[in-house]
C-alpha cells in the first residue's frame, strides 16, 4: 500500500451507445454492490466518475479498449471496476507447444477484448465436441476488458533450458526479499506466468480467465487466482482517489495514464539495451489482508494519524484538499503517506492498480478481506523493493494489515498487430 500512482483514459465513448439494459445494471449488483457501495465506493446502477460527476450509464461503459499497441493495455489504461487475476504454472517442457499456446492465447485475447467469442463460438459447432467458447459472456459488451500477461522468475528457472530462454531473464526480474511482517502463503504466491483481466463487468473478466485456462489445459494450470472489486487506485488525471476498505484514499499521487513523461521515467522499460523487455514493465502483486475488525474499533484520530490524511476529504495533515501538496514533517514519523511518498524514498515511484477483495471468513468470525495490490514500475529494485522496505519497518499501518500473498512478473511490451503475439520478443531468437 503506497501513495504514489495514476489512471489512463480509455477509448472514446460512442455517442450512440444504447440505454442500459437490466443485465448491465444487475452486473454490478449482489455482494459486490453491497460491499462496493458501502465500503469501497463501487459502482451501482450508474457508473460514476472519480470526481463524483455522473458518467454514462453502466451499459455504455461497455466499450472496447484497443488490444494492439506499443504497450500492453491494463497498465496505464483507465482503471476498470473489476478484476480477475490468475497466476499459472507451466506443465509442458515442449518449447513449440508453449509458443503455440502464447499465440493461441493472444488470438483469443484479441477477440474477447472486442466482445467476440473465442474460436467458432459457444454453439453451432459439432454437437459431439466441446464448444470453443464457454458462453457465459454471450450478449455482453466488451466492458473495457483488458488482458495483460507477465512472465515470472520461475519460468526461467524451471524451463529456461527447455525453452531456450535461460540467458534471457531480465536482470530486473528479481525475487522479492522477505520483508518484516510478511506471512506469505505458498498457495497464493509465485507463478510461471500471470494474466490480469480487468473489466467493468465481473462476468466478462471471469470469462476471459476461464477461457484462457481452458485453452491452456494440459500445458498450463492455474496456480492461484484473485477476484477484485471496487478499484482503489485511479490513473485518470485530477480524479478523486477511490477509497479502500479502511475508508481512506491512498495513492493520490499515482501516475496518470496521460503523463507520458512520468510513465517513461517510472513505468515503461525504455533502455534500448533491455532487449525483448523494451516497452514493457514489471509487476508486483501482493495480497494484503486487512484486520478489519481491529481497525473498526480504532478511534478516528488514530486512523487519521496512521494514514496521515483526514478521512472525509482525504487531505494531507494540515491541508484542505486531497491533492494539496503534503507537508510530510507535519505527519507522524510512522504515517503511511509520509513513508510511502517519493520524497521519503529518493524519488521511487510506482503505478498502482489495486482492488479491494473479500473472500468469506477465516472460520473465526473475521472477514478475509483487504487489498489486492498491483504495482507497475520500470525496475522492481528501484521501485517496490525500497518503498516496501521502509514501510515494513516503520509504517503504523502494519498493525492492521499483513501481506499474505506475493508475486513478481516481467510484463512484455504490447502486441503490435495481428501478426504479433504475447512474448514474441522473448522467443524471437529461435522463432521469428
Tab-separated table of N, CA, C and O in Angstrom, residues 272-377:
chain	number	residue	atom	x	y	z
A	272	UNK	N	17.336	0.896	-24.318
A	272	UNK	CA	17.452	0.182	-25.587
A	272	UNK	C	18.196	-1.133	-25.442
A	272	UNK	O	18.087	-2.018	-26.292
A	273	UNK	N	18.964	-1.264	-24.356
A	273	UNK	CA	19.701	-2.498	-24.134
A	273	UNK	C	18.855	-3.551	-23.416
A	273	UNK	O	19.345	-4.637	-23.107
A	274	UNK	N	17.585	-3.215	-23.142
A	274	UNK	CA	16.724	-4.147	-22.410
A	274	UNK	C	16.201	-5.269	-23.290
A	274	UNK	O	15.532	-6.188	-22.812
A	275	UNK	N	16.474	-5.213	-24.581
A	275	UNK	CA	16.069	-6.283	-25.476
A	275	UNK	C	14.567	-6.464	-25.550
A	275	UNK	O	13.826	-5.508	-25.768
A	276	UNK	N	14.111	-7.692	-25.328
A	276	UNK	CA	12.695	-8.019	-25.507
A	276	UNK	C	11.786	-7.319	-24.512
A	276	UNK	O	10.570	-7.265	-24.709
A	277	UNK	N	12.340	-6.738	-23.441
A	277	UNK	CA	11.518	-6.056	-22.454
A	277	UNK	C	11.340	-4.565	-22.742
A	277	UNK	O	10.603	-3.879	-22.025
A	278	UNK	N	11.983	-4.059	-23.785
A	278	UNK	CA	11.823	-2.644	-24.120
A	278	UNK	C	10.360	-2.353	-24.445
A	278	UNK	O	9.759	-3.000	-25.300
A	279	UNK	N	9.786	-1.373	-23.751
A	279	UNK	CA	8.371	-1.066	-23.917
A	279	UNK	C	7.487	-1.798	-22.936
A	279	UNK	O	6.278	-1.576	-22.889
A	280	UNK	N	8.090	-2.694	-22.131
A	280	UNK	CA	7.335	-3.431	-21.136
A	280	UNK	C	7.408	-2.773	-19.769
A	280	UNK	O	7.767	-1.600	-19.632
A	281	UNK	N	7.106	-3.544	-18.731
A	281	UNK	CA	7.135	-3.042	-17.370
A	281	UNK	C	7.286	-4.238	-16.429
A	281	UNK	O	7.311	-5.391	-16.879
A	282	UNK	N	7.387	-3.969	-15.135
A	282	UNK	CA	7.491	-5.038	-14.140
A	282	UNK	C	6.353	-4.898	-13.141
A	282	UNK	O	6.056	-3.808	-12.662
A	283	UNK	N	5.719	-6.029	-12.848
A	283	UNK	CA	4.549	-6.050	-11.988
A	283	UNK	C	4.847	-6.744	-10.669
A	283	UNK	O	5.419	-7.834	-10.646
A	284	UNK	N	4.440	-6.096	-9.579
A	284	UNK	CA	4.441	-6.724	-8.260
A	284	UNK	C	2.991	-6.879	-7.838
A	284	UNK	O	2.217	-5.919	-7.873
A	285	UNK	N	2.607	-8.097	-7.475
A	285	UNK	CA	1.248	-8.379	-6.983
A	285	UNK	C	1.361	-8.825	-5.529
A	285	UNK	O	2.130	-9.738	-5.219
A	286	UNK	N	0.590	-8.171	-4.646
A	286	UNK	CA	0.629	-8.507	-3.222
A	286	UNK	C	-0.802	-8.618	-2.694
A	286	UNK	O	-1.609	-7.701	-2.860
A	287	UNK	N	-1.107	-9.738	-2.080
A	287	UNK	CA	-2.403	-9.885	-1.418
A	287	UNK	C	-2.229	-9.421	0.025
A	287	UNK	O	-1.503	-10.040	0.803
A	288	UNK	N	-2.882	-8.325	0.362
A	288	UNK	CA	-2.717	-7.702	1.669
A	288	UNK	C	-4.011	-7.848	2.452
A	288	UNK	O	-5.029	-7.227	2.117
A	289	UNK	N	-3.977	-8.672	3.469
A	289	UNK	CA	-5.173	-8.843	4.288
A	289	UNK	C	-5.256	-7.723	5.319
A	289	UNK	O	-4.250	-7.360	5.946
A	290	UNK	N	-6.446	-7.168	5.478
A	290	UNK	CA	-6.684	-6.123	6.468
A	290	UNK	C	-7.356	-6.728	7.698
A	290	UNK	O	-8.284	-7.534	7.557
A	291	UNK	N	-6.890	-6.330	8.864
A	291	UNK	CA	-7.534	-6.739	10.107
A	291	UNK	C	-8.734	-5.810	10.339
A	291	UNK	O	-8.702	-4.891	11.163
A	292	UNK	N	-9.778	-6.061	9.574
A	292	UNK	CA	-10.935	-5.180	9.532
A	292	UNK	C	-11.542	-4.945	10.916
A	292	UNK	O	-11.856	-3.809	11.294
A	293	UNK	N	-11.711	-6.006	11.673
A	293	UNK	CA	-12.395	-5.889	12.967
A	293	UNK	C	-11.602	-5.029	13.939
A	293	UNK	O	-12.177	-4.217	14.689
A	294	UNK	N	-10.272	-5.156	13.934
A	294	UNK	CA	-9.438	-4.316	14.801
A	294	UNK	C	-9.500	-2.863	14.358
A	294	UNK	O	-9.633	-1.943	15.173
A	295	UNK	N	-9.420	-2.656	13.058
A	295	UNK	CA	-9.474	-1.298	12.515
A	295	UNK	C	-10.796	-0.611	12.859
A	295	UNK	O	-10.826	0.574	13.209
A	296	UNK	N	-11.875	-1.364	12.778
A	296	UNK	CA	-13.200	-0.782	13.022
A	296	UNK	C	-13.402	-0.368	14.478
A	296	UNK	O	-14.342	0.383	14.778
A	297	UNK	N	-12.551	-0.837	15.380
A	297	UNK	CA	-12.646	-0.445	16.784
A	297	UNK	C	-11.595	0.608	17.155
A	297	UNK	O	-11.419	0.935	18.332
A	298	UNK	N	-10.911	1.135	16.135
A	298	UNK	CA	-9.869	2.134	16.357
A	298	UNK	C	-10.459	3.536	16.235
A	298	UNK	O	-11.296	3.789	15.367
A	299	UNK	N	-10.021	4.453	17.087
A	299	UNK	CA	-10.568	5.815	17.076
A	299	UNK	C	-10.269	6.516	15.755
A	299	UNK	O	-9.284	6.212	15.076
A	300	UNK	N	-11.126	7.445	15.399
A	300	UNK	CA	-10.946	8.202	14.155
A	300	UNK	C	-9.608	8.920	14.148
A	300	UNK	O	-8.911	8.944	13.125
A	301	UNK	N	-9.224	9.510	15.287
A	301	UNK	CA	-7.963	10.245	15.328
A	301	UNK	C	-6.782	9.336	15.030
A	301	UNK	O	-5.874	9.690	14.275
A	302	UNK	N	-6.801	8.135	15.617
A	302	UNK	CA	-5.698	7.218	15.354
A	302	UNK	C	-5.708	6.766	13.899
A	302	UNK	O	-4.643	6.640	13.275
A	303	UNK	N	-6.884	6.502	13.340
A	303	UNK	CA	-6.962	6.117	11.935
A	303	UNK	C	-6.334	7.194	11.046
A	303	UNK	O	-5.559	6.881	10.136
A	304	UNK	N	-6.669	8.444	11.311
A	304	UNK	CA	-6.126	9.539	10.500
A	304	UNK	C	-4.631	9.705	10.719
A	304	UNK	O	-3.885	10.013	9.778
A	305	UNK	N	-4.164	9.490	11.950
A	305	UNK	CA	-2.728	9.567	12.222
A	305	UNK	C	-1.977	8.456	11.496
A	305	UNK	O	-0.856	8.653	11.010
A	306	UNK	N	-2.596	7.266	11.425
A	306	UNK	CA	-1.959	6.134	10.756
A	306	UNK	C	-1.720	6.449	9.286
A	306	UNK	O	-0.645	6.196	8.737
A	307	UNK	N	-2.717	7.017	8.615
A	307	UNK	CA	-2.587	7.316	7.190
A	307	UNK	C	-1.891	8.643	6.925
A	307	UNK	O	-1.198	8.803	5.918
A	308	UNK	N	-2.105	9.633	7.779
A	308	UNK	CA	-1.567	10.964	7.513
A	308	UNK	C	-2.508	11.789	6.661
A	308	UNK	O	-2.106	12.778	6.056
A	309	UNK	N	-3.780	11.386	6.625
A	309	UNK	CA	-4.818	12.101	5.882
A	309	UNK	C	-6.086	12.145	6.721
A	309	UNK	O	-6.307	11.275	7.570
A	310	UNK	N	-6.947	13.149	6.451
A	310	UNK	CA	-8.246	13.119	7.109
A	310	UNK	C	-9.150	12.177	6.325
A	310	UNK	O	-8.995	11.983	5.123
A	311	UNK	N	-10.103	11.578	7.027
A	311	UNK	CA	-10.909	10.521	6.431
A	311	UNK	C	-11.986	11.074	5.512
A	311	UNK	O	-12.392	10.405	4.556
A	312	UNK	N	-12.452	12.306	5.782
A	312	UNK	CA	-13.536	12.856	4.984
A	312	UNK	C	-13.099	13.285	3.597
A	312	UNK	O	-13.510	12.715	2.583
A	313	UNK	N	-12.219	14.266	3.519
A	313	UNK	CA	-11.772	14.816	2.241
A	313	UNK	C	-10.601	14.021	1.669
A	313	UNK	O	-10.426	13.944	0.455
A	314	UNK	N	-9.804	13.436	2.547
A	314	UNK	CA	-8.593	12.759	2.087
A	314	UNK	C	-7.414	13.700	2.004
A	314	UNK	O	-6.388	13.368	1.404
A	315	UNK	N	-7.538	14.869	2.617
A	315	UNK	CA	-6.467	15.863	2.567
A	315	UNK	C	-5.315	15.466	3.486
A	315	UNK	O	-5.530	14.888	4.560
A	316	UNK	N	-4.072	15.785	3.090
A	316	UNK	CA	-2.929	15.527	3.975
A	316	UNK	C	-3.054	16.354	5.252
A	316	UNK	O	-3.773	17.360	5.284
A	317	UNK	N	-2.366	15.924	6.284
A	317	UNK	CA	-2.401	16.631	7.572
A	317	UNK	C	-2.129	18.119	7.375
A	317	UNK	O	-1.160	18.511	6.717
A	318	UNK	N	-3.042	18.945	7.912
A	318	UNK	CA	-2.863	20.386	7.852
A	318	UNK	C	-3.284	21.026	6.545
A	318	UNK	O	-3.176	22.240	6.390
A	319	UNK	N	-3.794	20.237	5.599
A	319	UNK	CA	-4.217	20.760	4.303
A	319	UNK	C	-5.733	20.650	4.170
A	319	UNK	O	-6.401	19.989	4.973
A	320	UNK	N	-6.274	21.287	3.113
A	320	UNK	CA	-7.728	21.335	2.950
A	320	UNK	C	-8.261	20.362	1.911
A	320	UNK	O	-9.380	19.870	2.039
A	321	UNK	N	-7.483	20.097	0.862
A	321	UNK	CA	-7.950	19.274	-0.244
A	321	UNK	C	-7.038	18.062	-0.443
A	321	UNK	O	-5.855	18.093	-0.097
A	322	UNK	N	-7.621	17.019	-1.060
A	322	UNK	CA	-6.876	15.776	-1.258
A	322	UNK	C	-5.563	15.987	-1.996
A	322	UNK	O	-4.528	15.417	-1.641
A	323	UNK	N	-5.589	16.819	-3.038
A	323	UNK	CA	-4.420	16.972	-3.892
A	323	UNK	C	-3.491	18.101	-3.458
A	323	UNK	O	-2.524	18.404	-4.155
A	324	UNK	N	-3.766	18.718	-2.315
A	324	UNK	CA	-2.826	19.705	-1.796
A	324	UNK	C	-1.491	19.030	-1.513
A	324	UNK	O	-1.441	17.891	-1.029
A	325	UNK	N	-0.409	19.716	-1.818
A	325	UNK	CA	0.919	19.155	-1.599
A	325	UNK	C	1.114	18.849	-0.115
A	325	UNK	O	0.981	19.720	0.743
A	326	UNK	N	1.417	17.605	0.240
A	326	UNK	CA	1.552	17.267	1.660
A	326	UNK	C	2.810	17.860	2.279
A	326	UNK	O	3.852	17.970	1.621
A	327	UNK	N	2.677	18.274	3.533
A	327	UNK	CA	3.836	18.704	4.317
A	327	UNK	C	4.189	17.519	5.208
A	327	UNK	O	3.597	17.300	6.257
A	328	UNK	N	5.147	16.727	4.756
A	328	UNK	CA	5.421	15.444	5.377
A	328	UNK	C	5.823	15.567	6.839
A	328	UNK	O	5.470	14.724	7.671
A	329	UNK	N	6.537	16.622	7.190
A	329	UNK	CA	7.007	16.761	8.564
A	329	UNK	C	5.876	17.071	9.533
A	329	UNK	O	6.061	16.964	10.757
A	330	UNK	N	4.711	17.455	9.008
A	330	UNK	CA	3.559	17.693	9.883
A	330	UNK	C	2.908	16.372	10.295
A	330	UNK	O	2.119	16.333	11.237
A	331	UNK	N	3.229	15.300	9.579
A	331	UNK	CA	2.677	13.978	9.899
A	331	UNK	C	3.568	13.274	10.906
A	331	UNK	O	4.746	13.594	11.070
A	332	UNK	N	3.004	12.279	11.557
A	332	UNK	CA	3.799	11.462	12.454
A	332	UNK	C	4.852	10.700	11.649
A	332	UNK	O	4.624	10.351	10.486
A	333	UNK	N	6.008	10.440	12.234
A	333	UNK	CA	7.071	9.739	11.503
A	333	UNK	C	6.652	8.375	10.984
A	333	UNK	O	7.249	7.863	10.033
A	334	UNK	N	5.619	7.782	11.596
A	334	UNK	CA	5.153	6.454	11.170
A	334	UNK	C	3.943	6.515	10.246
A	334	UNK	O	3.373	5.476	9.918
A	335	UNK	N	3.535	7.718	9.823
A	335	UNK	CA	2.355	7.854	8.965
A	335	UNK	C	2.604	7.200	7.606
A	335	UNK	O	3.675	7.348	7.008
A	336	UNK	N	1.603	6.498	7.119
A	336	UNK	CA	1.739	5.760	5.861
A	336	UNK	C	2.084	6.677	4.691
A	336	UNK	O	2.986	6.376	3.901
A	337	UNK	N	1.381	7.785	4.568
A	337	UNK	CA	1.631	8.710	3.459
A	337	UNK	C	3.059	9.230	3.497
A	337	UNK	O	3.742	9.318	2.469
A	338	UNK	N	3.519	9.584	4.685
A	338	UNK	CA	4.872	10.121	4.815
A	338	UNK	C	5.916	9.101	4.379
A	338	UNK	O	6.864	9.422	3.645
A	339	UNK	N	5.767	7.869	4.811
A	339	UNK	CA	6.752	6.836	4.499
A	339	UNK	C	6.693	6.381	3.046
A	339	UNK	O	7.695	5.974	2.471
A	340	UNK	N	5.494	6.440	2.426
A	340	UNK	CA	5.333	5.964	1.053
A	340	UNK	C	5.623	7.036	0.019
A	340	UNK	O	5.780	6.736	-1.170
A	341	UNK	N	5.698	8.277	0.426
A	341	UNK	CA	5.874	9.397	-0.501
A	341	UNK	C	7.220	9.304	-1.217
A	341	UNK	O	8.232	8.919	-0.620
A	342	UNK	N	7.268	9.664	-2.507
A	342	UNK	CA	8.540	9.620	-3.242
A	342	UNK	C	9.657	10.418	-2.570
A	342	UNK	O	10.825	10.028	-2.641
A	343	UNK	N	9.312	11.526	-1.898
A	343	UNK	CA	10.332	12.341	-1.243
A	343	UNK	C	10.998	11.599	-0.087
A	343	UNK	O	12.093	11.971	0.341
A	344	UNK	N	10.328	10.569	0.424
A	344	UNK	CA	10.912	9.760	1.501
A	344	UNK	C	11.634	8.539	0.959
A	344	UNK	O	12.193	7.748	1.743
A	345	UNK	N	11.621	8.375	-0.364
A	345	UNK	CA	12.189	7.173	-0.983
A	345	UNK	C	13.078	7.508	-2.175
A	345	UNK	O	13.116	6.770	-3.163
A	346	UNK	N	13.775	8.621	-2.065
A	346	UNK	CA	14.707	9.035	-3.120
A	346	UNK	C	14.042	9.070	-4.497
A	346	UNK	O	14.659	8.729	-5.511
A	347	UNK	N	12.775	9.456	-4.512
A	347	UNK	CA	12.053	9.608	-5.778
A	347	UNK	C	11.411	8.343	-6.306
A	347	UNK	O	10.760	8.378	-7.357
A	348	UNK	N	11.547	7.227	-5.617
A	348	UNK	CA	10.955	5.967	-6.092
A	348	UNK	C	9.448	6.125	-6.255
A	348	UNK	O	8.748	6.534	-5.335
A	349	UNK	N	8.960	5.790	-7.442
A	349	UNK	CA	7.552	5.990	-7.778
A	349	UNK	C	7.032	4.777	-8.537
A	349	UNK	O	7.717	4.236	-9.408
A	350	UNK	N	5.813	4.348	-8.207
A	350	UNK	CA	5.203	3.203	-8.872
A	350	UNK	C	3.801	3.580	-9.343
A	350	UNK	O	3.216	4.552	-8.867
A	351	UNK	N	3.276	2.809	-10.282
A	351	UNK	CA	1.910	2.982	-10.767
A	351	UNK	C	1.047	1.894	-10.133
A	351	UNK	O	1.318	0.705	-10.294
A	352	UNK	N	0.011	2.312	-9.409
A	352	UNK	CA	-0.850	1.373	-8.690
A	352	UNK	C	-2.110	1.039	-9.478
A	352	UNK	O	-2.678	1.894	-10.137
A	353	UNK	N	-2.536	-0.231	-9.377
A	353	UNK	CA	-3.832	-0.669	-9.900
A	353	UNK	C	-4.457	-1.642	-8.892
A	353	UNK	O	-4.679	-2.808	-9.198
A	354	UNK	N	-4.706	-1.173	-7.695
A	354	UNK	CA	-5.196	-2.045	-6.648
A	354	UNK	C	-6.704	-2.249	-6.662
A	354	UNK	O	-7.454	-1.433	-7.197
A	355	UNK	N	-7.154	-3.349	-6.054
A	355	UNK	CA	-8.572	-3.675	-5.937
A	355	UNK	C	-8.864	-4.208	-4.531
A	355	UNK	O	-8.037	-4.893	-3.924
A	356	UNK	N	-10.049	-3.894	-4.030
A	356	UNK	CA	-10.498	-4.491	-2.783
A	356	UNK	C	-10.909	-5.939	-3.039
A	356	UNK	O	-11.283	-6.300	-4.152
A	357	UNK	N	-10.838	-6.762	-1.999
A	357	UNK	CA	-11.331	-8.131	-2.106
A	357	UNK	C	-11.970	-8.535	-0.788
A	357	UNK	O	-11.660	-8.003	0.276
A	358	UNK	N	-12.888	-9.460	-0.860
A	358	UNK	CA	-13.397	-10.147	0.323
A	358	UNK	C	-13.668	-11.584	-0.073
A	358	UNK	O	-14.359	-11.851	-1.058
A	359	UNK	N	-13.063	-12.519	0.653
A	359	UNK	CA	-13.143	-13.937	0.323
A	359	UNK	C	-13.720	-14.726	1.493
A	359	UNK	O	-13.096	-15.644	2.024
A	360	UNK	N	-14.915	-14.347	1.922
A	360	UNK	CA	-15.558	-15.065	3.009
A	360	UNK	C	-14.938	-14.727	4.353
A	360	UNK	O	-14.496	-13.603	4.585
A	361	UNK	N	-14.880	-15.725	5.244
A	361	UNK	CA	-14.333	-15.525	6.577
A	361	UNK	C	-13.199	-16.502	6.833
A	361	UNK	O	-12.959	-17.417	6.046
A	362	UNK	N	-12.521	-16.283	7.952
A	362	UNK	CA	-11.379	-17.136	8.290
A	362	UNK	C	-11.751	-18.269	9.219
A	362	UNK	O	-10.877	-18.957	9.744
A	363	UNK	N	-13.057	-18.481	9.452
A	363	UNK	CA	-13.500	-19.534	10.348
A	363	UNK	C	-13.574	-19.100	11.789
A	363	UNK	O	-14.054	-19.849	12.653
A	364	UNK	N	-13.106	-17.880	12.065
A	364	UNK	CA	-13.134	-17.346	13.424
A	364	UNK	C	-14.030	-16.112	13.508
A	364	UNK	O	-13.919	-15.310	14.434
A	365	UNK	N	-14.903	-15.975	12.524
A	365	UNK	CA	-15.832	-14.860	12.528
A	365	UNK	C	-15.257	-13.556	12.020
A	365	UNK	O	-15.867	-12.496	12.174
A	366	UNK	N	-14.086	-13.615	11.378
A	366	UNK	CA	-13.448	-12.413	10.850
A	366	UNK	C	-13.451	-12.452	9.322
A	366	UNK	O	-13.223	-13.513	8.733
A	367	UNK	N	-13.681	-11.313	8.723
A	367	UNK	CA	-13.674	-11.227	7.269
A	367	UNK	C	-12.272	-11.465	6.716
A	367	UNK	O	-11.293	-10.910	7.240
A	368	UNK	N	-12.183	-12.289	5.694
A	368	UNK	CA	-10.940	-12.412	4.928
A	368	UNK	C	-11.034	-11.365	3.829
A	368	UNK	O	-11.539	-11.632	2.737
A	369	UNK	N	-10.595	-10.168	4.128
A	369	UNK	CA	-10.782	-9.035	3.225
A	369	UNK	C	-9.541	-8.159	3.230
A	369	UNK	O	-8.717	-8.215	4.145
A	370	UNK	N	-9.417	-7.342	2.194
A	370	UNK	CA	-8.276	-6.450	2.149
A	370	UNK	C	-8.052	-5.840	0.794
A	370	UNK	O	-8.999	-5.541	0.059
A	371	UNK	N	-6.780	-5.690	0.453
A	371	UNK	CA	-6.364	-5.032	-0.784
A	371	UNK	C	-5.522	-5.982	-1.616
A	371	UNK	O	-4.551	-6.562	-1.113
A	372	UNK	N	-5.918	-6.172	-2.875
A	372	UNK	CA	-5.051	-6.879	-3.812
A	372	UNK	C	-4.259	-5.794	-4.541
A	372	UNK	O	-4.782	-5.080	-5.393
A	373	UNK	N	-3.016	-5.676	-4.158
A	373	UNK	CA	-2.152	-4.577	-4.570
A	373	UNK	C	-1.405	-4.947	-5.846
A	373	UNK	O	-0.723	-5.974	-5.907
A	374	UNK	N	-1.544	-4.135	-6.873
A	374	UNK	CA	-0.833	-4.326	-8.133
A	374	UNK	C	-0.020	-3.074	-8.410
A	374	UNK	O	-0.564	-1.963	-8.414
A	375	UNK	N	1.276	-3.235	-8.615
A	375	UNK	CA	2.154	-2.084	-8.839
A	375	UNK	C	3.044	-2.330	-10.051
A	375	UNK	O	3.714	-3.374	-10.138
A	376	UNK	N	3.032	-1.389	-10.976
A	376	UNK	CA	3.881	-1.457	-12.172
A	376	UNK	C	5.015	-0.448	-12.043
A	376	UNK	O	4.829	0.661	-11.552
A	377	UNK	N	6.201	-0.846	-12.516
A	377	UNK	CA	7.361	0.019	-12.441
A	377	UNK	C	8.408	-0.400	-13.465
A	377	UNK	O	8.371	-1.519	-13.985
